[in-house]
mmCIF file of C-alpha atoms and ligand atoms in Angstrom:
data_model
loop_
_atom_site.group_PDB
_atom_site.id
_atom_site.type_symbol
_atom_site.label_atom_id
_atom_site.label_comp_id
_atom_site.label_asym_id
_atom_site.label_seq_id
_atom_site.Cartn_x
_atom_site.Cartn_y
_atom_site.Cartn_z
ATOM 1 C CA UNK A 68 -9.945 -21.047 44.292
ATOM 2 C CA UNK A 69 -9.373 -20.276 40.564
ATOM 3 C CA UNK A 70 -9.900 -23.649 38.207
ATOM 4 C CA UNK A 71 -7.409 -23.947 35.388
ATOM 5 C CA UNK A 72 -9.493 -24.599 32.030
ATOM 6 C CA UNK A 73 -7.556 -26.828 30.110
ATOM 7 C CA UNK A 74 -9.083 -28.380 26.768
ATOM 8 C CA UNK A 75 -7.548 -32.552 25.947
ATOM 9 C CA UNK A 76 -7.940 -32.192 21.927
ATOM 10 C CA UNK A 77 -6.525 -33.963 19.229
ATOM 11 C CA UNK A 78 -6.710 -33.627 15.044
ATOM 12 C CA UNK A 79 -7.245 -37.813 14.570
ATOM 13 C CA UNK A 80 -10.104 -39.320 15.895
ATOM 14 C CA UNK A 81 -9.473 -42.214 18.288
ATOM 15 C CA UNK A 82 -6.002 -41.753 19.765
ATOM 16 C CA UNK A 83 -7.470 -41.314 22.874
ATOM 17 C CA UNK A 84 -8.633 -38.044 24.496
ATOM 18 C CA UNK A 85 -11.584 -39.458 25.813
ATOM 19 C CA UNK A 86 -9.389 -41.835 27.816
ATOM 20 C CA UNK A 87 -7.303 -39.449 28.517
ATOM 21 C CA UNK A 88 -9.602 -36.701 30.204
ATOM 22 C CA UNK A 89 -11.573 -39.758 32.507
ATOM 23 C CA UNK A 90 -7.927 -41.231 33.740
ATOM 24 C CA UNK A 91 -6.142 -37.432 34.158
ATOM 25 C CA UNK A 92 -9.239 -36.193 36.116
ATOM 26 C CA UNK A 93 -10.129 -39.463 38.011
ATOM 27 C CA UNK A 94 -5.828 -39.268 38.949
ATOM 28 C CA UNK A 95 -6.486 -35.388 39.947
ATOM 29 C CA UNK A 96 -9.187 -36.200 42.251
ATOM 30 C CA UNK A 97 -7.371 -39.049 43.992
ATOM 31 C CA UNK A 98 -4.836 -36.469 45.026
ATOM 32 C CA UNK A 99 -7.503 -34.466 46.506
ATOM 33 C CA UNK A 100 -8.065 -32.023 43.822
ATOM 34 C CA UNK A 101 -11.798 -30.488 42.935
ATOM 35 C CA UNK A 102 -12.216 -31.245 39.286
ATOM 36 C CA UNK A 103 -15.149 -31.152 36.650
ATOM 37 C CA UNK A 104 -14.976 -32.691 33.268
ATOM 38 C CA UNK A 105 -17.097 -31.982 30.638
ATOM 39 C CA UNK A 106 -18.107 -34.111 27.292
ATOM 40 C CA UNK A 107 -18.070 -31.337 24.887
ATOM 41 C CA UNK A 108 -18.195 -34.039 21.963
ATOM 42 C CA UNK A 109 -21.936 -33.400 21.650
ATOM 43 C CA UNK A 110 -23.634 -35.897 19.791
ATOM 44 C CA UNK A 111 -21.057 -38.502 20.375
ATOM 45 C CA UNK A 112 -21.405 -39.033 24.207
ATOM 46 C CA UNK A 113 -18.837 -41.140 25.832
ATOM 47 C CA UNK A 114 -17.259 -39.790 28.680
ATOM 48 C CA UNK A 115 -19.905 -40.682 31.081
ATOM 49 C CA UNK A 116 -19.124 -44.464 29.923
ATOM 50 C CA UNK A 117 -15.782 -44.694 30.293
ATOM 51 C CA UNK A 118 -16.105 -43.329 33.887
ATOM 52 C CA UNK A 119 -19.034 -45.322 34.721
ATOM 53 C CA UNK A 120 -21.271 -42.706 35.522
ATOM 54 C CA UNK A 121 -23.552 -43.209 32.180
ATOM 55 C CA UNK A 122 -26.670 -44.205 34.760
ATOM 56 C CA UNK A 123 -26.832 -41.646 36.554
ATOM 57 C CA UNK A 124 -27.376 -38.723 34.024
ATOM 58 C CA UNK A 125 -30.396 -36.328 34.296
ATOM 59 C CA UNK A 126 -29.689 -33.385 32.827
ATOM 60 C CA UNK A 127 -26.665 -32.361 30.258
ATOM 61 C CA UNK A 128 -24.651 -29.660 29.001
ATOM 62 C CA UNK A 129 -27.234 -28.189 26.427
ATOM 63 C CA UNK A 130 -29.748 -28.314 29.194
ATOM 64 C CA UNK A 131 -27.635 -25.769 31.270
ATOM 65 C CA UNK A 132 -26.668 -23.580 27.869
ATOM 66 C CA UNK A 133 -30.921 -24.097 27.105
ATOM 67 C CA UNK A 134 -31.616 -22.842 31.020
ATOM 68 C CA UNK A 135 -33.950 -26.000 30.809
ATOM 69 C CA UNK A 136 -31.461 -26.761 34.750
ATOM 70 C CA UNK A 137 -29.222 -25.031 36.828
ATOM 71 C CA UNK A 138 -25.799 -25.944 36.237
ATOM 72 C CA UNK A 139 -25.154 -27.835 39.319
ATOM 73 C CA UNK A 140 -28.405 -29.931 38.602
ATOM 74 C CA UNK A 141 -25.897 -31.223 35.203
ATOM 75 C CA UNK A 142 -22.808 -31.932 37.573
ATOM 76 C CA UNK A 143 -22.976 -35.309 37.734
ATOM 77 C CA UNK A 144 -21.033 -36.120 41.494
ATOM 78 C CA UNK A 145 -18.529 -39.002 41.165
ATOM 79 C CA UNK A 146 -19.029 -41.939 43.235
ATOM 80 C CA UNK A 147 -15.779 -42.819 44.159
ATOM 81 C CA UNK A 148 -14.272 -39.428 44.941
ATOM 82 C CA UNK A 149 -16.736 -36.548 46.058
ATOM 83 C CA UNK A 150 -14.729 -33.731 44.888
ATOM 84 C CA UNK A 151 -15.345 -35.119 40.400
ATOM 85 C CA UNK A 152 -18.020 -34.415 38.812
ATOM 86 C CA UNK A 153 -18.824 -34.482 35.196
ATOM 87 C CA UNK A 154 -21.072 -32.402 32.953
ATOM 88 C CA UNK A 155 -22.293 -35.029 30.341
ATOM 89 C CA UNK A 156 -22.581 -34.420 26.350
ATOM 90 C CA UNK A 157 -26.501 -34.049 25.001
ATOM 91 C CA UNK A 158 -26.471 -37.223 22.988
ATOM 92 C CA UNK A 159 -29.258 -36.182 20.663
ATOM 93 C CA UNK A 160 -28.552 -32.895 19.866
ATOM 94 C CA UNK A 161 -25.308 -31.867 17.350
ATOM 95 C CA UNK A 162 -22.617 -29.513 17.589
ATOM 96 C CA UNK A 163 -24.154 -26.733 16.495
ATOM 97 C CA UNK A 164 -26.202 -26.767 19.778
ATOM 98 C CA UNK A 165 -24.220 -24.779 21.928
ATOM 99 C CA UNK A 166 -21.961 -21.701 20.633
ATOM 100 C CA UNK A 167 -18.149 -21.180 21.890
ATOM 101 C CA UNK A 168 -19.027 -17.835 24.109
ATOM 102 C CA UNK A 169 -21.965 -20.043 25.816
ATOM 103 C CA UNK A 170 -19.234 -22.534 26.584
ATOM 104 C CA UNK A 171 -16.948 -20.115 28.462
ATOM 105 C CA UNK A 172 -19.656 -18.919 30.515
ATOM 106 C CA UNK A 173 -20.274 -22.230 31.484
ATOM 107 C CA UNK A 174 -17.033 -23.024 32.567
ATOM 108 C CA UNK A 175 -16.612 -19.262 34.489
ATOM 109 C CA UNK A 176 -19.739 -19.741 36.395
ATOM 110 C CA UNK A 177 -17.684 -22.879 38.196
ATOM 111 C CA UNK A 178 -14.602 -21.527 38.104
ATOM 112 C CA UNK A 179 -14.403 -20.285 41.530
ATOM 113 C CA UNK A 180 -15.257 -23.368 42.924
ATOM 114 C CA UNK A 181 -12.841 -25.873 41.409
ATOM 115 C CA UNK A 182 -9.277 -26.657 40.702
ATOM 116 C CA UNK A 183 -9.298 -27.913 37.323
ATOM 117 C CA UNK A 184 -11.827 -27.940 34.847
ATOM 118 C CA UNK A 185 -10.930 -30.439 32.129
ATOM 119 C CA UNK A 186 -12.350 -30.147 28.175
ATOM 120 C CA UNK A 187 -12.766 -33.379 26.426
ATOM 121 C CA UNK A 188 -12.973 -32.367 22.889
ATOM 122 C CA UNK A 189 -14.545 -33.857 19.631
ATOM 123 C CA UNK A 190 -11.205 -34.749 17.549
ATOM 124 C CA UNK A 191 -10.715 -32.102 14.090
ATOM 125 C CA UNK A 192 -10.778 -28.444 13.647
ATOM 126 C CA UNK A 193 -14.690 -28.128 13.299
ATOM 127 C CA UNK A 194 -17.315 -26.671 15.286
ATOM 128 C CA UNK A 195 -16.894 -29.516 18.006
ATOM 129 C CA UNK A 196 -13.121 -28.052 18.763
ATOM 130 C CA UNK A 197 -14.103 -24.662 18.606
ATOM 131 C CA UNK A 198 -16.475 -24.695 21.238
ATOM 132 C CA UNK A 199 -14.350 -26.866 23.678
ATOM 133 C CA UNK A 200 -11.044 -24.578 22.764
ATOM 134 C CA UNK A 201 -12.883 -21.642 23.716
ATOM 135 C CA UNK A 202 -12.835 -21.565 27.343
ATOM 136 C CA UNK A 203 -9.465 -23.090 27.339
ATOM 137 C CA UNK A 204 -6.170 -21.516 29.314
ATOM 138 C CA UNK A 205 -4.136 -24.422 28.460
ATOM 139 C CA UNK A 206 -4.517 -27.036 25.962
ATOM 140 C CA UNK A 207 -3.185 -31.112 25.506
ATOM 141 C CA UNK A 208 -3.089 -32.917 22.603
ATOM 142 C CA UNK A 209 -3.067 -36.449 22.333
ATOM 143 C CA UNK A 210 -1.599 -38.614 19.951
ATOM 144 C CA UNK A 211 0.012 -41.981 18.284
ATOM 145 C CA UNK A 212 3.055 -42.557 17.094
ATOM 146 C CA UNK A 213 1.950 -43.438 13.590
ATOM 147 C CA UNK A 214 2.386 -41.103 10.313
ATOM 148 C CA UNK A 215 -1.245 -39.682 10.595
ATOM 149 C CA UNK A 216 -1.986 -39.316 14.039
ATOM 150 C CA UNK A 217 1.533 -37.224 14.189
ATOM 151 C CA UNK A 218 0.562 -35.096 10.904
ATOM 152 C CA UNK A 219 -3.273 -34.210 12.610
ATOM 153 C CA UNK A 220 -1.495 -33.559 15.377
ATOM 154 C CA UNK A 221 0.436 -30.825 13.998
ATOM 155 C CA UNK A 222 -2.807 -29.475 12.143
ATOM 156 C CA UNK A 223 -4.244 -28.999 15.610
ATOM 157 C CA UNK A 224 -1.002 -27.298 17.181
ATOM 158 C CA UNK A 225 -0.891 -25.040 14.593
ATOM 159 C CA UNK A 226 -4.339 -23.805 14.869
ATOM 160 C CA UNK A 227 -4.301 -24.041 18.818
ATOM 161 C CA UNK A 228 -1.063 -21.929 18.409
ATOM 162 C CA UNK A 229 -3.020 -19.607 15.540
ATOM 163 C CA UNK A 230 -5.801 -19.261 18.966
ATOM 164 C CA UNK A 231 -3.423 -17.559 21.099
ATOM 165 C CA UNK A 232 -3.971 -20.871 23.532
ATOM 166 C CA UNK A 233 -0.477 -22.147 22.851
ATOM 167 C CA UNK A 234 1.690 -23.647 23.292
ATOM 168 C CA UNK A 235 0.050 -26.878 23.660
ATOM 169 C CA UNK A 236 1.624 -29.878 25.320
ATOM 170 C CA UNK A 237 1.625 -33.532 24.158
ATOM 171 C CA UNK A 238 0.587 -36.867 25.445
ATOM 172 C CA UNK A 239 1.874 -39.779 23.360
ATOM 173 C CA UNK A 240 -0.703 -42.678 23.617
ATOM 174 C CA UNK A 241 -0.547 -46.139 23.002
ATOM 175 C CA UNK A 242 3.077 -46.618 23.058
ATOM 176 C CA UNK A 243 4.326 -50.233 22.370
ATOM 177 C CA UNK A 244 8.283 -50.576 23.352
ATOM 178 C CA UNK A 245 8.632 -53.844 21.876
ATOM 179 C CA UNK A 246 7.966 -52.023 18.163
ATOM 180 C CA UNK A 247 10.153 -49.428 19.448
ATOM 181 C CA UNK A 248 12.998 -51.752 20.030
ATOM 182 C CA UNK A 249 12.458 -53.484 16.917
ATOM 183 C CA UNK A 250 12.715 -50.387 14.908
ATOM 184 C CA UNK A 251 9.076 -50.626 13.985
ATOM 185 C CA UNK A 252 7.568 -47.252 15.928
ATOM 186 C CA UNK A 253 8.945 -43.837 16.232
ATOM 187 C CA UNK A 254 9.672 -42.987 19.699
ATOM 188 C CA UNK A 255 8.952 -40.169 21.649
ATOM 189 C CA UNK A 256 11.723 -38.307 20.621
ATOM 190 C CA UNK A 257 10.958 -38.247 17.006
ATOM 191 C CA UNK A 258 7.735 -37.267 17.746
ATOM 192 C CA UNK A 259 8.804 -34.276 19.875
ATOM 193 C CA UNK A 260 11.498 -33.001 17.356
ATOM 194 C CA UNK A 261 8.941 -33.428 14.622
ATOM 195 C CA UNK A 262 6.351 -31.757 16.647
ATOM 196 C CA UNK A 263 8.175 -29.517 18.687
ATOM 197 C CA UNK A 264 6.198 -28.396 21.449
ATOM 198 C CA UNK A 265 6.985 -29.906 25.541
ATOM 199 C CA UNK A 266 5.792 -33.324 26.260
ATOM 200 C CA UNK A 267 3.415 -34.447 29.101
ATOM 201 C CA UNK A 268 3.606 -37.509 29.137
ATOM 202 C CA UNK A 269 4.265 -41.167 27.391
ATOM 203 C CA UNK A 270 1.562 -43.951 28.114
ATOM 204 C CA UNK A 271 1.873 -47.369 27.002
ATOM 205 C CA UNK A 272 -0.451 -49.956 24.643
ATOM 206 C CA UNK A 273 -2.142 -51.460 27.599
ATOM 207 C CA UNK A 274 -4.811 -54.007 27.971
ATOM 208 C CA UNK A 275 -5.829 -52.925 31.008
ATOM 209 C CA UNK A 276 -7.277 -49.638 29.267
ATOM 210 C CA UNK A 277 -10.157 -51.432 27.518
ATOM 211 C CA UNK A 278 -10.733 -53.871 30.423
ATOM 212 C CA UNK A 279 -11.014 -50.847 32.949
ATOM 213 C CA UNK A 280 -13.388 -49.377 30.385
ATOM 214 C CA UNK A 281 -15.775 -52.498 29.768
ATOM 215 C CA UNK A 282 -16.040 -51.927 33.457
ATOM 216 C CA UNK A 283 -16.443 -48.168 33.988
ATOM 217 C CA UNK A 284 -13.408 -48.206 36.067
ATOM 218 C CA UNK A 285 -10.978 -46.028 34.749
ATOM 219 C CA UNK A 286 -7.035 -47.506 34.697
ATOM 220 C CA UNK A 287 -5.529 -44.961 37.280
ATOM 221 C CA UNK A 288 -7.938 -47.105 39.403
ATOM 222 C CA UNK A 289 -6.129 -50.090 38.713
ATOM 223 C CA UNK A 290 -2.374 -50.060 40.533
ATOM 224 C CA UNK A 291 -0.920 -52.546 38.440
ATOM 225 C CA UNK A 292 -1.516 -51.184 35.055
ATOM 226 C CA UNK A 293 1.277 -49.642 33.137
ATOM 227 C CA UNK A 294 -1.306 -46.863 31.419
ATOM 228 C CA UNK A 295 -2.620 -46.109 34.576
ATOM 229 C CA UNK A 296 0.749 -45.478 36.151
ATOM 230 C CA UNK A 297 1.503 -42.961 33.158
ATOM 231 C CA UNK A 298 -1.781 -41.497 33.712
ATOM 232 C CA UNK A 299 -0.864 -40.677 37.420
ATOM 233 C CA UNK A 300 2.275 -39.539 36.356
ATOM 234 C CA UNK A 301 0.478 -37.072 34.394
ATOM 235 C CA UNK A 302 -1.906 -35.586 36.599
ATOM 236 C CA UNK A 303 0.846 -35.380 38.860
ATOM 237 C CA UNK A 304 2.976 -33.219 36.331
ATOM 238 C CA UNK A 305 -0.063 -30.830 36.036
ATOM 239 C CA UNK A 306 -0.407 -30.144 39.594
ATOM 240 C CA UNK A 307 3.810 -29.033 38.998
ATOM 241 C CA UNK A 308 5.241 -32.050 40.354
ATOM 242 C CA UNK A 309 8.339 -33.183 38.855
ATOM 243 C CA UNK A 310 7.916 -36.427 37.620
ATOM 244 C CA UNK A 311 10.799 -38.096 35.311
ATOM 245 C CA UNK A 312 9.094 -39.575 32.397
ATOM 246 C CA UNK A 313 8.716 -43.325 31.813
ATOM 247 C CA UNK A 314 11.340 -45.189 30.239
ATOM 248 C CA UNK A 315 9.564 -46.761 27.184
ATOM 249 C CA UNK A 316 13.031 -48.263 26.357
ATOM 250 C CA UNK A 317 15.266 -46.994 23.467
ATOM 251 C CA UNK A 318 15.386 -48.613 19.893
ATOM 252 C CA UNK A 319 18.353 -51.682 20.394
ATOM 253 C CA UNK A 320 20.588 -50.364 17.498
ATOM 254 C CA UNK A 321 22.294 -53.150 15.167
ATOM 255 C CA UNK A 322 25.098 -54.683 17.102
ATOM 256 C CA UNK A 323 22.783 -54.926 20.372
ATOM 257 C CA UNK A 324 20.572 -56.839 17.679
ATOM 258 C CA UNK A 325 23.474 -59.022 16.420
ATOM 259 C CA UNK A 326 24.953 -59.654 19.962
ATOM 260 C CA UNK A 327 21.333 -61.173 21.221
ATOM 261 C CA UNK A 328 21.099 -63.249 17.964
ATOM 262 C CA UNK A 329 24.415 -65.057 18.866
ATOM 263 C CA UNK A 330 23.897 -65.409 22.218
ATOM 264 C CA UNK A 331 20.687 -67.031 21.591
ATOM 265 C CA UNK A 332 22.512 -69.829 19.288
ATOM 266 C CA UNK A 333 25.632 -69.577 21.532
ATOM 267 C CA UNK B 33 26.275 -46.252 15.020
ATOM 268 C CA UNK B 34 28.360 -46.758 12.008
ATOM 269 C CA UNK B 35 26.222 -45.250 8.970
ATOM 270 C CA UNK B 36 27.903 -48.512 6.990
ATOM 271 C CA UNK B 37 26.838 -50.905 9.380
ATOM 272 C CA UNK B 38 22.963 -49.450 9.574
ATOM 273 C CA UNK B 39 23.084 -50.063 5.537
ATOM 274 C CA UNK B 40 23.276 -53.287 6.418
ATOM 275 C CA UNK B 41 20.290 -54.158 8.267
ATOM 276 C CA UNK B 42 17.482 -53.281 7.247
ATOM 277 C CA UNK B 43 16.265 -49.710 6.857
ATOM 278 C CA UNK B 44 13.824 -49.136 10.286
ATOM 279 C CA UNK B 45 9.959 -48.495 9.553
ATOM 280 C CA UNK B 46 10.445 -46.010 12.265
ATOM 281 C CA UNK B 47 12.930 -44.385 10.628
ATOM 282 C CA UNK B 48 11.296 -43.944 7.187
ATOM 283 C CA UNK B 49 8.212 -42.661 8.886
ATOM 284 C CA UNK B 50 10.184 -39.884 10.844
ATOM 285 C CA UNK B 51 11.536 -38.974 7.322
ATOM 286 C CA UNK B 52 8.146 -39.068 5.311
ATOM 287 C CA UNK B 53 6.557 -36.925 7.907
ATOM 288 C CA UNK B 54 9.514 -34.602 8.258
ATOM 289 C CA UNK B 55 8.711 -33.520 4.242
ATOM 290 C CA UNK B 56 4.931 -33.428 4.591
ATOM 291 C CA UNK B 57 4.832 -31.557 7.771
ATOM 292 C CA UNK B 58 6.897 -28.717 6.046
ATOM 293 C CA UNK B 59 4.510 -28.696 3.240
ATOM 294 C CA UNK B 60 1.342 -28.719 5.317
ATOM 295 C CA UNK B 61 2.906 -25.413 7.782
ATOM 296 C CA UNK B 62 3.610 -23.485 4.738
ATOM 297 C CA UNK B 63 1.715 -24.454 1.668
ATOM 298 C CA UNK B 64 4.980 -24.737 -0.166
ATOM 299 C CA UNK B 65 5.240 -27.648 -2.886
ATOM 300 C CA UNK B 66 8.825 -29.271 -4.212
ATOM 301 C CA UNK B 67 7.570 -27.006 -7.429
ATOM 302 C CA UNK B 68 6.725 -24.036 -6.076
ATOM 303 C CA UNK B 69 10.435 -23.962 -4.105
ATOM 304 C CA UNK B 70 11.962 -24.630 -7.852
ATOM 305 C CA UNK B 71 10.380 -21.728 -8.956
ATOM 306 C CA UNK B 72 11.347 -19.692 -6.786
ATOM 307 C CA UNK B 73 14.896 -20.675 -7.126
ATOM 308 C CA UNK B 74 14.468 -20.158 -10.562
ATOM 309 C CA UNK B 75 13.446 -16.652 -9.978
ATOM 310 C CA UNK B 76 15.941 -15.828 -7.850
ATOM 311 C CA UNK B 77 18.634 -17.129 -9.669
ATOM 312 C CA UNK B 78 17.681 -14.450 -12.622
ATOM 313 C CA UNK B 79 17.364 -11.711 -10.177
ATOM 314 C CA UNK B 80 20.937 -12.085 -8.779
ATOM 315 C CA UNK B 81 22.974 -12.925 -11.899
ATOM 316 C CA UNK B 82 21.698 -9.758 -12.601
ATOM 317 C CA UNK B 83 24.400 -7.803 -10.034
ATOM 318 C CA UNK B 84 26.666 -11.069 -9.904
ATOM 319 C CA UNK B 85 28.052 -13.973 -11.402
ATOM 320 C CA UNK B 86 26.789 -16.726 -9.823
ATOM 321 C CA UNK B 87 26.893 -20.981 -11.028
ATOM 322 C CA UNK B 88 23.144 -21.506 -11.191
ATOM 323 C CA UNK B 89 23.470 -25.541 -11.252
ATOM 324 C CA UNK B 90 25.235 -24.541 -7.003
ATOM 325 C CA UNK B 91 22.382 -22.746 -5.608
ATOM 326 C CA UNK B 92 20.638 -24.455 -3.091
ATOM 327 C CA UNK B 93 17.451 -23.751 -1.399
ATOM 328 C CA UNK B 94 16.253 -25.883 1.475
ATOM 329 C CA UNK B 95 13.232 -25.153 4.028
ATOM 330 C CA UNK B 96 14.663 -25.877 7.933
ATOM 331 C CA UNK B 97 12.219 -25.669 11.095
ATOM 332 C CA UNK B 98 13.505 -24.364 14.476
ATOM 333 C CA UNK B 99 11.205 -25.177 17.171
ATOM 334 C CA UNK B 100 7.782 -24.574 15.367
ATOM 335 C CA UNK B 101 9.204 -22.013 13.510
ATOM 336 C CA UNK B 102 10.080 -22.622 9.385
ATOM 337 C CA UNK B 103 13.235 -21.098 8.057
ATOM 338 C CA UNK B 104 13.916 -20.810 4.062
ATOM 339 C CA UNK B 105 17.829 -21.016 3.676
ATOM 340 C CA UNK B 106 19.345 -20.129 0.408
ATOM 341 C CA UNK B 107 22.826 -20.712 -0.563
ATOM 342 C CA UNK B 108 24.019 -18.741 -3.243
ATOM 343 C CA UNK B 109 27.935 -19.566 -4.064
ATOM 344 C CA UNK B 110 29.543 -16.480 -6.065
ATOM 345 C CA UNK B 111 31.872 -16.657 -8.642
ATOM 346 C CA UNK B 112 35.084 -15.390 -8.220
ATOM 347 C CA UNK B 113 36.577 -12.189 -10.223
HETATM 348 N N1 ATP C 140 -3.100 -46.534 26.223
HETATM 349 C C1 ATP C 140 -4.030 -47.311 25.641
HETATM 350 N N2 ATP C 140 -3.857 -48.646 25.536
HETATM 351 C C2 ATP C 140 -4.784 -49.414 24.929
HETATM 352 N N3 ATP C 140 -5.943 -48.957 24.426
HETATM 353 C C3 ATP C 140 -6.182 -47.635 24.504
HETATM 354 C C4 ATP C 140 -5.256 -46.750 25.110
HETATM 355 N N4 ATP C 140 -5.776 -45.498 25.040
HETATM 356 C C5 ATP C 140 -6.971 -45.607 24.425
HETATM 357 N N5 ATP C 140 -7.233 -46.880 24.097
HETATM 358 C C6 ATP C 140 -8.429 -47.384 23.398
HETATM 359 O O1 ATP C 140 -8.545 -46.696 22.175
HETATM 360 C C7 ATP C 140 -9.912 -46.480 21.863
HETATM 361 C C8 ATP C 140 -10.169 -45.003 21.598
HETATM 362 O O2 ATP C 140 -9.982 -44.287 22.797
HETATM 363 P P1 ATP C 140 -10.811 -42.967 23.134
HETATM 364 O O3 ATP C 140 -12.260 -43.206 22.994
HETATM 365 O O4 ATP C 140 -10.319 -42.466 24.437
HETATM 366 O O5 ATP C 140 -10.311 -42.023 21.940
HETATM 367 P P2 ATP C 140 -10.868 -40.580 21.540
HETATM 368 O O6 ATP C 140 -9.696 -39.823 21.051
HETATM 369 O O7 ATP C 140 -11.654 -39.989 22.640
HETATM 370 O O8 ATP C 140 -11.830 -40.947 20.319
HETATM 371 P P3 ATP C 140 -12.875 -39.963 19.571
HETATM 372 O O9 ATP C 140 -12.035 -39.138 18.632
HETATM 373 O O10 ATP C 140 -13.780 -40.894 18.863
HETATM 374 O O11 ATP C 140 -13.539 -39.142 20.623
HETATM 375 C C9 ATP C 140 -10.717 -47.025 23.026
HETATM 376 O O12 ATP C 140 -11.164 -48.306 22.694
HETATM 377 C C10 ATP C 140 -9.707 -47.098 24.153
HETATM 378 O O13 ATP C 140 -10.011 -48.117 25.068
HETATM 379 MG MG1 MG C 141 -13.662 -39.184 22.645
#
């Protein structure tokens, strides 16, 4: 067994990596796969919340760079699927705590033993990327469909592609159709063009995201949401299945418009 | 859609963000400024009339991206004999 190292980035803050990485590797693990994450935002710890395993943390990922623990003594075992684990952020410490060659030890010395390792990164092109980029053999960037989430975006494809760990591939988060149809959101098509590298995936605006989070229950968990359906979808493309992407319905162009208007009155 | 008919609704927000980011991103992969792309036409206008007649007012130069990839096109119309 050879893990694939693959780094969930992004150049905005916000648009959802963090999400992203919990719901991709919870989805991965479902389907049977061995998977470790690890919360290389150090200093801003959060990955342990969102999959509910914030209680159960004894030792973190400077503590295995430090030698203060062995690295299995920082994997952090799932309890709803025994083959996740996650390697928490130090929440104290900053950034500047752990170098990018320490991190790529870190991640070889599991390597053998899983199928995915997943990177959540801090958002930007500081220290915080560099070090979760560095181990990377594949990266994803997340986004929104809104001006600046799109133009950070391409900041951080650019310098993933300037890393030699391109090209990257896309997840477009928080997707509302109804501003879509209305004209009011790009859609993922403008994005791509705009952006040009291949998409992963398309995941709605969903409730259900920050109600599975208040809970610790990541969304793939839930089978009715929307989000977590995408997020499935996702994993699912990783592993090289051929998934069709959602349909987050087209923009209605003008005469679709006028024809609904009179067949309201009519 | 008929372009006429789009005219008549409103312009989308979608649509005017996909065009505002469509300028910027070309500026932030290259560095190049509307003023810095005059100049250079400028320049290159002098250096051609220099081996051939050329209308400086048709010259056009535009900045295209293929794939990732930016692509400075300049169209130089020459005057005929
Ligand atoms: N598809 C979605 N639908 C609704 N809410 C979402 C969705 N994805 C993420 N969110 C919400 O957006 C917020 C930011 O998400 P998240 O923490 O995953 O972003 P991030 O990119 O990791 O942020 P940071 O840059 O601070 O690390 C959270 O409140 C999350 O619940
Ligand atoms: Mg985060």
């Amino acid at each position: 067994m050879t893990a694939r190292i693959i780094t969930i980035t992004s150049g905005k803050g916000g648009v959802g990596k963090t999400t992203a990485t919990a719901n991709i590797s919870v989805a991965l693990a479902q389907m049977g796969k061995k998977v470790t994450c690890i919360d290389s935002d150090i200093g801003l710890r959060n990955l342990d919340i969102v999959l509910g395993l914030e209680n159960r943390i004894v030792y973190d990922l400077v503590d295995v760079v430090e030698g203060h623990c062995k690295i299995n003594q920082a994997m952090i075992r799932d309890k709803r699927f025994d083959t996740l684990f996650l390697i928490p952020a130090a929440q104290t410490r900053d950034k500047n705590a752990v170098t990018p060659s320490e991190m790529i030890d870190l991640c070889e010395s599991i390597r053998e033993e899983m199928d995915f390792i997943l990177l959540d990164s801090p958002a930007g092109i500081e220290g915080g990327f560099k070090n979760a980029i560095a181990p990377a053999d594949e990266a994803i960037v997340v986004t929104n469909p809104d001006v600046s989430a799109v133009r950070d975006a391409d900041r951080i494809i650019g310098l993933i592609e300037a890393l030699e760990k391109g090209p990257a591939s896309l997840i477009l988060n928080r997707v509302n159709a109804d501003m879509i149809k209305r004209g009011d959101m790009m859609e993922a098509d403008d994005v791509l063009e705009l952006l040009a590298i291949k998409l992963l995936g398309i995941v709605p605006d969903d409730e259900h995201v920050l109600v599975s989070t208040n809970k610790g229950q990541p969304v793939v968990l839930n089978p009715k949401s929307r989000a977590g359906a995408a997020f499935r979808n996702i994993a699912a493309r990783l592993t090289g299945d051929e998934i069709p992407l959602i349909d987050m319905s087209h923009k209605e162009d003008f005469i679709t418009k006028l024809s609904k208007v009179f067949a309201k009155e009519g | 859609m008929a372009n006429w008919l789009k005219k008549l609704g409103k312009e989308d927000s979608a649509d005017l963000a996909k065009e505002r980011l469509k300028l910027v991103l070309i500026h932030d992969r290259t560095n190049l400024t509307a003023r810095v792309l005059d100049e250079m036409k400028d320049e290159l206008i002098d250096v051609i009339s220099r081996h051939v007649a050329i209308d400086p007012s048709a010259v056009k130069i535009t900045m295209i991206h293929e794939g990732r990839e930016q692509r400075l096109i300049c169209d130089i119309p020459v005057k005929q004999k």
